Short mmCIF file of C-alpha atoms and ligand atoms in Angstrom, two decimals:
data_model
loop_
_atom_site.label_atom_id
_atom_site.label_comp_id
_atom_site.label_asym_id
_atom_site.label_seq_id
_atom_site.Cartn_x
_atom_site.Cartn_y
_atom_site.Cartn_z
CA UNK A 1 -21.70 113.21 59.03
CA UNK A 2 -21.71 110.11 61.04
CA UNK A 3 -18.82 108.70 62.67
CA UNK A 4 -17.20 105.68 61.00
CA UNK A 5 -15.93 103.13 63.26
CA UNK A 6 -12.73 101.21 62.30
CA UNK A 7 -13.90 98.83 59.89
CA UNK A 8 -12.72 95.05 59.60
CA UNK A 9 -13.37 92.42 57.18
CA UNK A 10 -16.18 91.31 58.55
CA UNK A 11 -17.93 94.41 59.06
CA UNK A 12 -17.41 95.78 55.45
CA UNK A 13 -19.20 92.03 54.46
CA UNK A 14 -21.58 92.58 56.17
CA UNK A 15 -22.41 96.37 55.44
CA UNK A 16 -22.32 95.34 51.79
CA UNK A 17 -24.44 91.95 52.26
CA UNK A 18 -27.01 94.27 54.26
CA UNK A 19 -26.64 98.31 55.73
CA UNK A 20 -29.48 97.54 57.89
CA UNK A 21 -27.89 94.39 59.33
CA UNK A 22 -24.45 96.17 59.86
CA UNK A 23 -26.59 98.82 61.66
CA UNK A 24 -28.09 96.62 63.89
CA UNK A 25 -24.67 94.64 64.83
CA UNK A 26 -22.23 97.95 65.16
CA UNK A 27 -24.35 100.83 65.76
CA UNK A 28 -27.14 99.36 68.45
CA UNK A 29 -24.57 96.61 69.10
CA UNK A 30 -27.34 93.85 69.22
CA UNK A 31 -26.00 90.59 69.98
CA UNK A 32 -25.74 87.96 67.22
CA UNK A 33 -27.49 84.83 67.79
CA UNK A 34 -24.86 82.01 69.07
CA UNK A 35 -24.30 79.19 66.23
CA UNK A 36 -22.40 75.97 66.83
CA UNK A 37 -20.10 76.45 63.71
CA UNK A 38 -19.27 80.06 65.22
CA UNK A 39 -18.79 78.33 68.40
CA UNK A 40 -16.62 75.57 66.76
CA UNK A 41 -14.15 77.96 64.45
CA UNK A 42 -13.57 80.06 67.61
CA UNK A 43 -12.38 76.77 69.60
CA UNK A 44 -10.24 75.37 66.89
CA UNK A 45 -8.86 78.82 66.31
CA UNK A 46 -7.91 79.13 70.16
CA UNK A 47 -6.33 76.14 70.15
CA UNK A 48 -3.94 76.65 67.36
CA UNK A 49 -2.97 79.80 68.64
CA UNK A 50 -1.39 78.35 71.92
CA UNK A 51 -0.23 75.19 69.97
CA UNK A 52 2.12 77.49 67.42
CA UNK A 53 2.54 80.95 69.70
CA UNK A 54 5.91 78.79 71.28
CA UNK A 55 7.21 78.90 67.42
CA UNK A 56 6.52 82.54 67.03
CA UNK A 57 10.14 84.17 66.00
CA UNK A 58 10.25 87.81 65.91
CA UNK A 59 9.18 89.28 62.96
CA UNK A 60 10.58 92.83 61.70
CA UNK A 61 7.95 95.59 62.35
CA UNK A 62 7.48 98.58 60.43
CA UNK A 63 9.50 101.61 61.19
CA UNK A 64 6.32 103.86 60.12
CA UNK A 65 4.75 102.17 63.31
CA UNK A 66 7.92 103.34 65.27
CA UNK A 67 8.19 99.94 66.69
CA UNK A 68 10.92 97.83 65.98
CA UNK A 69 10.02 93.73 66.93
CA UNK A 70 13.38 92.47 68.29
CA UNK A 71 12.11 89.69 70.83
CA UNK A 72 9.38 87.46 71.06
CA UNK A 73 8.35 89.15 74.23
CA UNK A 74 7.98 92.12 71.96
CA UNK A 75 5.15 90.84 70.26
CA UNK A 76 2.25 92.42 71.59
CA UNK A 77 -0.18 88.83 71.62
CA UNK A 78 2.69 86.80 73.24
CA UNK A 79 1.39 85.23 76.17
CA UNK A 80 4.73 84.57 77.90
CA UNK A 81 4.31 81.77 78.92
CA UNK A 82 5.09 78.97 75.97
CA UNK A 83 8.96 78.16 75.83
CA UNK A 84 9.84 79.53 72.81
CA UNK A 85 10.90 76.85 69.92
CA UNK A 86 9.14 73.53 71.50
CA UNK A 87 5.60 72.30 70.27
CA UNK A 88 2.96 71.51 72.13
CA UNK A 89 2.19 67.71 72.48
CA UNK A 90 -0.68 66.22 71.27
CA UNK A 91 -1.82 65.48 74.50
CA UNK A 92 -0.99 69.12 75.97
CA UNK A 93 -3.16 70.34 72.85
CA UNK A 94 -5.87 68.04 73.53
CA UNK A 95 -6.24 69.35 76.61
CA UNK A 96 -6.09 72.71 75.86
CA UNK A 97 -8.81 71.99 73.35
CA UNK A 98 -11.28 70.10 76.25
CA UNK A 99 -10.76 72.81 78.71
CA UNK A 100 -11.59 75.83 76.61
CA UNK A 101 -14.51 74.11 74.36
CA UNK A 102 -17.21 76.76 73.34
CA UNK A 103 -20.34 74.76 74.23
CA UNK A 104 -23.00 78.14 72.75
CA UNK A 105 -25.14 77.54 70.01
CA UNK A 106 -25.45 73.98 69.13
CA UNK A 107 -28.57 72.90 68.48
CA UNK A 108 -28.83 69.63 70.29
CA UNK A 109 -26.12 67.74 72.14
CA UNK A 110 -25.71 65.30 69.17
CA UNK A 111 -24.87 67.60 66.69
CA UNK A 112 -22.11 69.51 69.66
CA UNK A 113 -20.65 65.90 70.11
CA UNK A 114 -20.20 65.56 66.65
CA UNK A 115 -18.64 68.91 65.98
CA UNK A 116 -16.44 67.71 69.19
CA UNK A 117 -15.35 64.92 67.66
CA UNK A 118 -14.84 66.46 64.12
CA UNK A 119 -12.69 69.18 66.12
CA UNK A 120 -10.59 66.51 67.73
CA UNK A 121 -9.89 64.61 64.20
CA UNK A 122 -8.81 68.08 62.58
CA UNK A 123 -6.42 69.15 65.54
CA UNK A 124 -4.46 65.89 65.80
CA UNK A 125 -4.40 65.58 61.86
CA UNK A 126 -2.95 69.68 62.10
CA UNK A 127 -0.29 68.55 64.53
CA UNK A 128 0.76 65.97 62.16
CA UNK A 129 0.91 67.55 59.77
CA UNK A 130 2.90 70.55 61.30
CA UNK A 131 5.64 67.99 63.59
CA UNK A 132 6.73 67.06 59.86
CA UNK A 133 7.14 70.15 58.75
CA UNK A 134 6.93 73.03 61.10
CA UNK A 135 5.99 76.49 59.44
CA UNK A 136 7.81 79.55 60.96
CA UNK A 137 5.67 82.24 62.18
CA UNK A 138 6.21 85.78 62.59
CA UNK A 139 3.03 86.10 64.11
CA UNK A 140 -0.63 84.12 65.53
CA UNK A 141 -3.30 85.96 65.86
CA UNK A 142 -1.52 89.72 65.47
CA UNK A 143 -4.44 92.04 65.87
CA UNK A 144 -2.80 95.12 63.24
CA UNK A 145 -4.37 98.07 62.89
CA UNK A 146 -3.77 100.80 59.78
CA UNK A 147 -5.14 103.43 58.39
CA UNK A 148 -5.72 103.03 54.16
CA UNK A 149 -5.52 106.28 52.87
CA UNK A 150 -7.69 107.88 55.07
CA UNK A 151 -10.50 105.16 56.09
CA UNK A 152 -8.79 103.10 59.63
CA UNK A 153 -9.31 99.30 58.97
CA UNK A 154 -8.13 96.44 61.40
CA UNK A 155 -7.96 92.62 61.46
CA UNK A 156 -6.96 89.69 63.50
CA UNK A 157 -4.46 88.09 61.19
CA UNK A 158 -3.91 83.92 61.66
CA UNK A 159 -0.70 83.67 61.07
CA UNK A 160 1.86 85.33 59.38
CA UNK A 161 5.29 83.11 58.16
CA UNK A 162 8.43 83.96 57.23
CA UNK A 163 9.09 82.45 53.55
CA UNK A 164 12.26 80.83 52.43
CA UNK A 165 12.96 83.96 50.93
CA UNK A 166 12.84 86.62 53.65
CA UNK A 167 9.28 87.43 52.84
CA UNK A 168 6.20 86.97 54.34
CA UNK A 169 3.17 84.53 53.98
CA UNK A 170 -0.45 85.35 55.28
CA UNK A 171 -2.55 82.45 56.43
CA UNK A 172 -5.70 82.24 57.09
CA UNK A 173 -7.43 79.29 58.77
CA UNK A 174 -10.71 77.94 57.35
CA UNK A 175 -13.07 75.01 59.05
CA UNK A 176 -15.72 75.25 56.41
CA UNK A 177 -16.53 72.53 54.96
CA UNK A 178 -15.42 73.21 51.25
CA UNK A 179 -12.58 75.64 50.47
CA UNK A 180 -11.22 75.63 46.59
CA UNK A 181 -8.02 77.67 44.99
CA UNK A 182 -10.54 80.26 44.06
CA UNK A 183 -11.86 81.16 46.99
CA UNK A 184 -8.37 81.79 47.72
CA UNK A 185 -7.99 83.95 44.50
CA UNK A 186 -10.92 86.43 45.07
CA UNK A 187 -10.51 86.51 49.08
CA UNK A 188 -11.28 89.86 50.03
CA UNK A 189 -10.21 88.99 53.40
CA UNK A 190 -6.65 88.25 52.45
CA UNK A 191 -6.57 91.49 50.40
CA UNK A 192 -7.27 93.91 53.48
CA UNK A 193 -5.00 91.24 55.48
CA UNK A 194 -2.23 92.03 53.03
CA UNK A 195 -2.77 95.55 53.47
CA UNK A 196 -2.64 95.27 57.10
CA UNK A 197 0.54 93.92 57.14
CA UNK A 198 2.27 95.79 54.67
CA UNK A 199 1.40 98.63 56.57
CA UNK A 200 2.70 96.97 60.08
CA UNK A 201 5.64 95.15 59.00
CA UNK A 202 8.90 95.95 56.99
CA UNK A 203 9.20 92.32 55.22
CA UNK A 204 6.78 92.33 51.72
CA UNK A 205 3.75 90.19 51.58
CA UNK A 206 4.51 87.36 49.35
CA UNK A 207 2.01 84.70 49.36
CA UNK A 208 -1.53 84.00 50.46
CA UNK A 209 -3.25 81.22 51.89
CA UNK A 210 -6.38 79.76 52.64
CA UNK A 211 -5.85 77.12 55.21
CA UNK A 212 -8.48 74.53 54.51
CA UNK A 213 -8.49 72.37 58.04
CA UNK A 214 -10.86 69.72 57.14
CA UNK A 215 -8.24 68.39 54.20
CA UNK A 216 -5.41 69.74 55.56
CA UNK A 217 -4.68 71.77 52.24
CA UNK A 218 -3.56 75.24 52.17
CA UNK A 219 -4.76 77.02 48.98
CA UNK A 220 -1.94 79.49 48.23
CA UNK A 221 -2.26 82.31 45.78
CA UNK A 222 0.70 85.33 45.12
CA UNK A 223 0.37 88.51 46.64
CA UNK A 224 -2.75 90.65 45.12
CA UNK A 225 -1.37 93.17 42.40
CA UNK A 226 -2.42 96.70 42.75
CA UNK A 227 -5.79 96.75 40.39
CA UNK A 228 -7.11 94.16 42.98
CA UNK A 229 -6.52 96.35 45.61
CA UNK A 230 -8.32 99.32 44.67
CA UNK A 231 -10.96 97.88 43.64
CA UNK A 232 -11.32 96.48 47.62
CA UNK A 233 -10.12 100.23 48.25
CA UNK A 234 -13.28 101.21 46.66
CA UNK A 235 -15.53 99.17 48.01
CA UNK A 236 -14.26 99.99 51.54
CA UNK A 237 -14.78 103.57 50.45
CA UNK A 238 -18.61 102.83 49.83
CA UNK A 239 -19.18 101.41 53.33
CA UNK A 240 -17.29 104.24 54.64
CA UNK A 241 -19.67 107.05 52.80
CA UNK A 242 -22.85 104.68 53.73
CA UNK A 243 -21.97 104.94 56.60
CA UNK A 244 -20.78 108.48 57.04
CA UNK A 245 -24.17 109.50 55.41
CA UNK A 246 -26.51 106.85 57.90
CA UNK A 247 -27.28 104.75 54.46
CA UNK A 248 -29.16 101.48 56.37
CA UNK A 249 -31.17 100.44 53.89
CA UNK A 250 -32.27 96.83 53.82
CA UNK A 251 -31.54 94.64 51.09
CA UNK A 252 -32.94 91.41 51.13
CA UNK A 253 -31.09 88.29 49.66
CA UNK A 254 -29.59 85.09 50.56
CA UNK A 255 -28.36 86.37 53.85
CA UNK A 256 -31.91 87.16 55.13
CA UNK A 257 -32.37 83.71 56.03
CA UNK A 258 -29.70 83.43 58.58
CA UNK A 259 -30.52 87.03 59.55
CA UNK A 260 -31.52 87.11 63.62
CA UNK A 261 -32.58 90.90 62.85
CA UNK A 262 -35.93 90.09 60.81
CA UNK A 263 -38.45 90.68 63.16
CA UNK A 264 -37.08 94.35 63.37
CA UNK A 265 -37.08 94.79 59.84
CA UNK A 266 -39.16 96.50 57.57
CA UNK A 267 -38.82 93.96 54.90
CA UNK A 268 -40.08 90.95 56.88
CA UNK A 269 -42.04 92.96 59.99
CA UNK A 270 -45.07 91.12 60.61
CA UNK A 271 -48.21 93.45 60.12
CA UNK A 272 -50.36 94.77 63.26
CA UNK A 273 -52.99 91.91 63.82
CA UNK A 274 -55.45 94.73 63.85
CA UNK A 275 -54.72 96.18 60.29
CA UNK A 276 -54.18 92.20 59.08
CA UNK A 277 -57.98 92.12 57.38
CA UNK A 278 -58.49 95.20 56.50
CA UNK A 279 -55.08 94.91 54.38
CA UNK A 280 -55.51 91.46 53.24
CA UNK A 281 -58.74 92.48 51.20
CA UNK A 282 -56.73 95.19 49.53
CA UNK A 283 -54.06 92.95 48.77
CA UNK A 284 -56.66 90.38 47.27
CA UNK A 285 -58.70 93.00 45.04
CA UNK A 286 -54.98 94.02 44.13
CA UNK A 287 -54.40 90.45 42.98
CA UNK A 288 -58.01 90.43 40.94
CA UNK A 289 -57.49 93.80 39.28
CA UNK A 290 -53.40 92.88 38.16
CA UNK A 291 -55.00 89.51 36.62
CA UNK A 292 -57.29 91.47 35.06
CA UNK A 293 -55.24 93.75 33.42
CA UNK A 294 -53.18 90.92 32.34
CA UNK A 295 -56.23 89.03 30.47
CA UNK A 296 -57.41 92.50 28.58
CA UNK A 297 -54.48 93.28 27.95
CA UNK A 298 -54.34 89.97 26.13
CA UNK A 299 -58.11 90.59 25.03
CA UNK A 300 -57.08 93.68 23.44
CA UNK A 301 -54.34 92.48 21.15
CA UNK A 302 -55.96 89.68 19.95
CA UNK A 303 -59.31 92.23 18.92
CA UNK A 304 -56.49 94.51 17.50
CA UNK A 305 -54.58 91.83 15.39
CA UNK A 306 -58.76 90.81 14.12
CA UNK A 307 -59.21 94.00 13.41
CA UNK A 308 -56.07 94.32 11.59
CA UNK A 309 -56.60 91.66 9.32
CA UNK A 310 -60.04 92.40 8.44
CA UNK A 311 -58.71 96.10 7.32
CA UNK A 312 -55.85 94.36 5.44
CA UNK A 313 -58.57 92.00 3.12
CA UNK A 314 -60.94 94.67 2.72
CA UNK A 315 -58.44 97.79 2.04
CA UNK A 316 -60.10 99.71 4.64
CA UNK A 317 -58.23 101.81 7.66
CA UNK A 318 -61.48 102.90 9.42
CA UNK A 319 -63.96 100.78 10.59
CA UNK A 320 -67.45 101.93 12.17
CA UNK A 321 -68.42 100.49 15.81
CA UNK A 322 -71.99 101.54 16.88
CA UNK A 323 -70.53 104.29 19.45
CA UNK A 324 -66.89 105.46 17.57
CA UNK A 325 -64.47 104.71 14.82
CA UNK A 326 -61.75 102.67 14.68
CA UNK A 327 -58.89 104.05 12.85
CA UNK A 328 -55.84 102.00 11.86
CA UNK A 329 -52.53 103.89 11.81
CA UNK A 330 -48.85 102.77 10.77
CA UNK A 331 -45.85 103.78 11.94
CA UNK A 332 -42.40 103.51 10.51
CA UNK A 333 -39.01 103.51 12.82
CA UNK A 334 -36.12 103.76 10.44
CA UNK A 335 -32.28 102.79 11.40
CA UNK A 336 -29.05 103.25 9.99
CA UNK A 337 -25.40 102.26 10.32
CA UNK A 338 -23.91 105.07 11.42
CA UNK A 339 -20.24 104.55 10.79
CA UNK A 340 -21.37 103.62 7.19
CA UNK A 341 -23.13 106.66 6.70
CA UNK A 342 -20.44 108.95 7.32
CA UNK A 343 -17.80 107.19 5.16
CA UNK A 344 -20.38 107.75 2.65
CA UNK A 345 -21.08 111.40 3.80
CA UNK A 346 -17.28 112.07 3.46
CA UNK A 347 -16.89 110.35 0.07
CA UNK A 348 -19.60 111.82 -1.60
CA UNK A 349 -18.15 115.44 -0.44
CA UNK A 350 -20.52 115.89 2.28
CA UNK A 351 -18.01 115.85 5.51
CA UNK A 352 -19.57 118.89 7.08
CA UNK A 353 -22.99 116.98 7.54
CA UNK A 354 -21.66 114.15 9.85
CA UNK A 355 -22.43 115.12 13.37
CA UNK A 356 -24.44 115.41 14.49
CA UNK A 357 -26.06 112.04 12.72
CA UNK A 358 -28.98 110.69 14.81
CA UNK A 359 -32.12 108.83 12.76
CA UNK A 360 -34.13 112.07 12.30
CA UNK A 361 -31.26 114.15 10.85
CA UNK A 362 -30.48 111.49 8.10
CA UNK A 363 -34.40 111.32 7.53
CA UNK A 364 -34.07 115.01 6.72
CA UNK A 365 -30.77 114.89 4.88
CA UNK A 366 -32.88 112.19 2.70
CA UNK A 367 -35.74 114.56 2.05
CA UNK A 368 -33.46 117.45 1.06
CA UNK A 369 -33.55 118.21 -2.59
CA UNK A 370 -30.73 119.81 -2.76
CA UNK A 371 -28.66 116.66 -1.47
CA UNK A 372 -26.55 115.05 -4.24
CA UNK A 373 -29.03 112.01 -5.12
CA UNK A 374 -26.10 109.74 -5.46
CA UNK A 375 -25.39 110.07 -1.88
CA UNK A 376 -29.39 109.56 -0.77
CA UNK A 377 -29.21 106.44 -2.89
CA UNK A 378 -26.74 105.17 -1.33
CA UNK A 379 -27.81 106.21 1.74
CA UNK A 380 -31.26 104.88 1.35
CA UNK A 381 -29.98 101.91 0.76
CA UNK A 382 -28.18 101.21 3.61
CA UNK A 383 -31.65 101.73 5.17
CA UNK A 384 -33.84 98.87 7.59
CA UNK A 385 -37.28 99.74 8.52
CA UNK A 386 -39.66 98.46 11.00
CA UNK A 387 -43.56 98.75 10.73
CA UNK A 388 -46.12 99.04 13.53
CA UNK A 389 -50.28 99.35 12.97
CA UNK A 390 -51.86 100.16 15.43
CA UNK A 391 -55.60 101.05 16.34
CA UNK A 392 -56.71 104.95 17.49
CA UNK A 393 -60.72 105.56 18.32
CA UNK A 394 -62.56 108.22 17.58
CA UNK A 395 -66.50 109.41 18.58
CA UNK A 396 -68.45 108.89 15.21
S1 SF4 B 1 -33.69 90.38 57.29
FE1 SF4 B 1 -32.47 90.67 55.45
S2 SF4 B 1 -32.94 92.75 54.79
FE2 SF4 B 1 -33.59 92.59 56.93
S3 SF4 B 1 -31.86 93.28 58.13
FE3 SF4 B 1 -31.68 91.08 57.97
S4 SF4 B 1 -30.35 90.76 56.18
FE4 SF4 B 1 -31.11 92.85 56.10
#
């Protein structure tokens, strides 16, 4: 058995999106191509971390941890060195934002300016937003760590708030460009998040949120019940026995085309330029011979329904070719209600005869002649029948 690494959000995605893929990112630890939204989300994400860590209050951890929170120095992300209570000015936060831009992966400089810009627009709209009404953090960015049942999972968690009512609210910031309520509802990201922090901190998990940063919304949803949760349980359990057992099979899909892996794998690996012709003939006289199937396939139903109407006009069933015989044959395929036969079964006296009740033993029941005829009337005619001729040959 493998050893299974502690497994985050991300990674069960992506072991479940492609075992391959996961394979190549956490087991040979190739690097992931850089992409300017990546780039972008991780700069946005930095900068609203030092813009709310001076709110953080201390947040009560759980005992089963043996640590106790009491201080915001306790924390284990604080910084130390934000005053605790006063927000960042828009100008501080600005230049936080300019001096710790992530310039990888954009594709030209137009679209990085733009993503600049767009970056820029969200922030200042964000501080707005929370100068009006400031939200209370427990937490930004907690890395917690847990172990669910027996599989260890971690995350970094956005923020975490203390509600109006002494609970706790998960929040999760999102700079994609559409977020709805339902994403929210079936996030499997805030599921293992809640997990995480019911297993870190004493307070209960009472709300969920999707931040959407573009709009400013934050798409709340309540806590996710207990069915909800194992059925993440159980899908975390199936990445953990993939991987435990070395399962990397690829699975092609929707992902494949973002996929920086497919020149390493099997499903897209270009063929050796020596074997290219010798291949490409087989795959063309594999073509021909599939189309030809198709067509007498088609050929020979059509000379089989001919047949079959000449032998219905003339009253015939075997027909002479010049090197066999065609012989027409029928077969029947009978069904019945089941349920209906065995009220009938146990009305006409007959309970002992219901199971077991397949086609073939009411087929025989019928033909028994020492079965109350009553009952095989009955029976009978609960009956539906369907016919099939069909065409044998034989040498002359
Ligand atoms: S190309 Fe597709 S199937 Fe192959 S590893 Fe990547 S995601 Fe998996």
């Amino acid at each position: 058995m493998a050893a299974v690494p502690t497994l985050s959000y991300s990674s069960v995605r992506a072991y479940l999106e492609c075992p391959l893929r996961w394979k190549f990112l956490y087991i040979d630890r190739l690097p992931e191509t850089p992409r300017g939204y990546f780039s972008f989300g991780r700069t946005v994400h930095s900068v609203l971390e030092e813009l709310l860590r001076p709110l953080v209050l201390p947040g009560r951890r759980s005992m089963s941890d043996r640590v106790s929170q009491a201080t915001l120095d306790d924390y284990p992300g604080s910084s130390g060195r934000a005053t605790p209570g006063r927000l960042r000015s828009r100008e501080e936060m600005l230049e936080f934002y300019r001096a710790n831009w992530l310039g990888e992966g954009y594709t030209t400089p137009d679209e990085e300016r733009r993503y600049r810009q767009l970056g820029e627009e969200i922030l200042l709209r964000f501080h707005d937003t929370i100068s009006a009404a400031p939200p209370t953090p427990i937490a930004v960015e907690a890395h917690l760590e847990a172990t669910w049942d027996d599989i260890p999972v971690h995350g970094y968690i956005d923020r975490i708030d203390r509600t109006p009512s002494g609970g706790l609210e998960i929040v999760d910031y999102k700079t994609s460009r559409e977020l709805s309520a339902e994403d929210a509802e079936g996030s499997d990201q805030l599921a293992l998040y809640q997990v995480l922090v019911e297993k870190n901190f004493r307070d209960p998990v009472e709300r969920l949120t999707l931040y959407h940063l573009r709009s400013q919304t934050p798409h709340s949803v309540a806590r996710r019940a207990r069915p909800a949760l194992s059925e993440l349980h159980e899908r975390v359990v199936s990445v953990r026995d993939g991987i435990r057992t070395e399962s990397y099979e690829p699975t092609p899909g929707r992902q494949c085309a973002r996929c920086e892996f497919r020149g390493m794998c099997p499903e897209f690996k270009e063929v050796p330029a020596g074997e290219r012709e010798r291949l490409k003939e087989l795959v063309d006289r594999f073509e021909t011979l599939r189309a030809d199937e198709r067509r007498l396939e088609g050929d020979l139903a059509q000379a089989a329904q001919e047949l079959h109407r000449a032998a219905e006009r003339l009253g015939v069933h075997r027909m002479p070719g010049s090197r066999g015989v065609a012989i027409r044959r029928r077969e029947e395929n009978w069904r019945y209600p089941e349920d209906r036969v065995r009220g009938i079964l146990t009305e006409g006296g007959q309970p002992e005869m219901r199971s077991p009740l397949d086609t073939e033993a009411i087929r025989r029941l019928l033909r028994d002649p020492s079965f109350p005829p009553e009952v095989k009337r009955k029976i009978s005619e609960l009956g539906s029948r369907d016919v099939r001729w069909y065409w044998t040959l034989e040498d002359s």
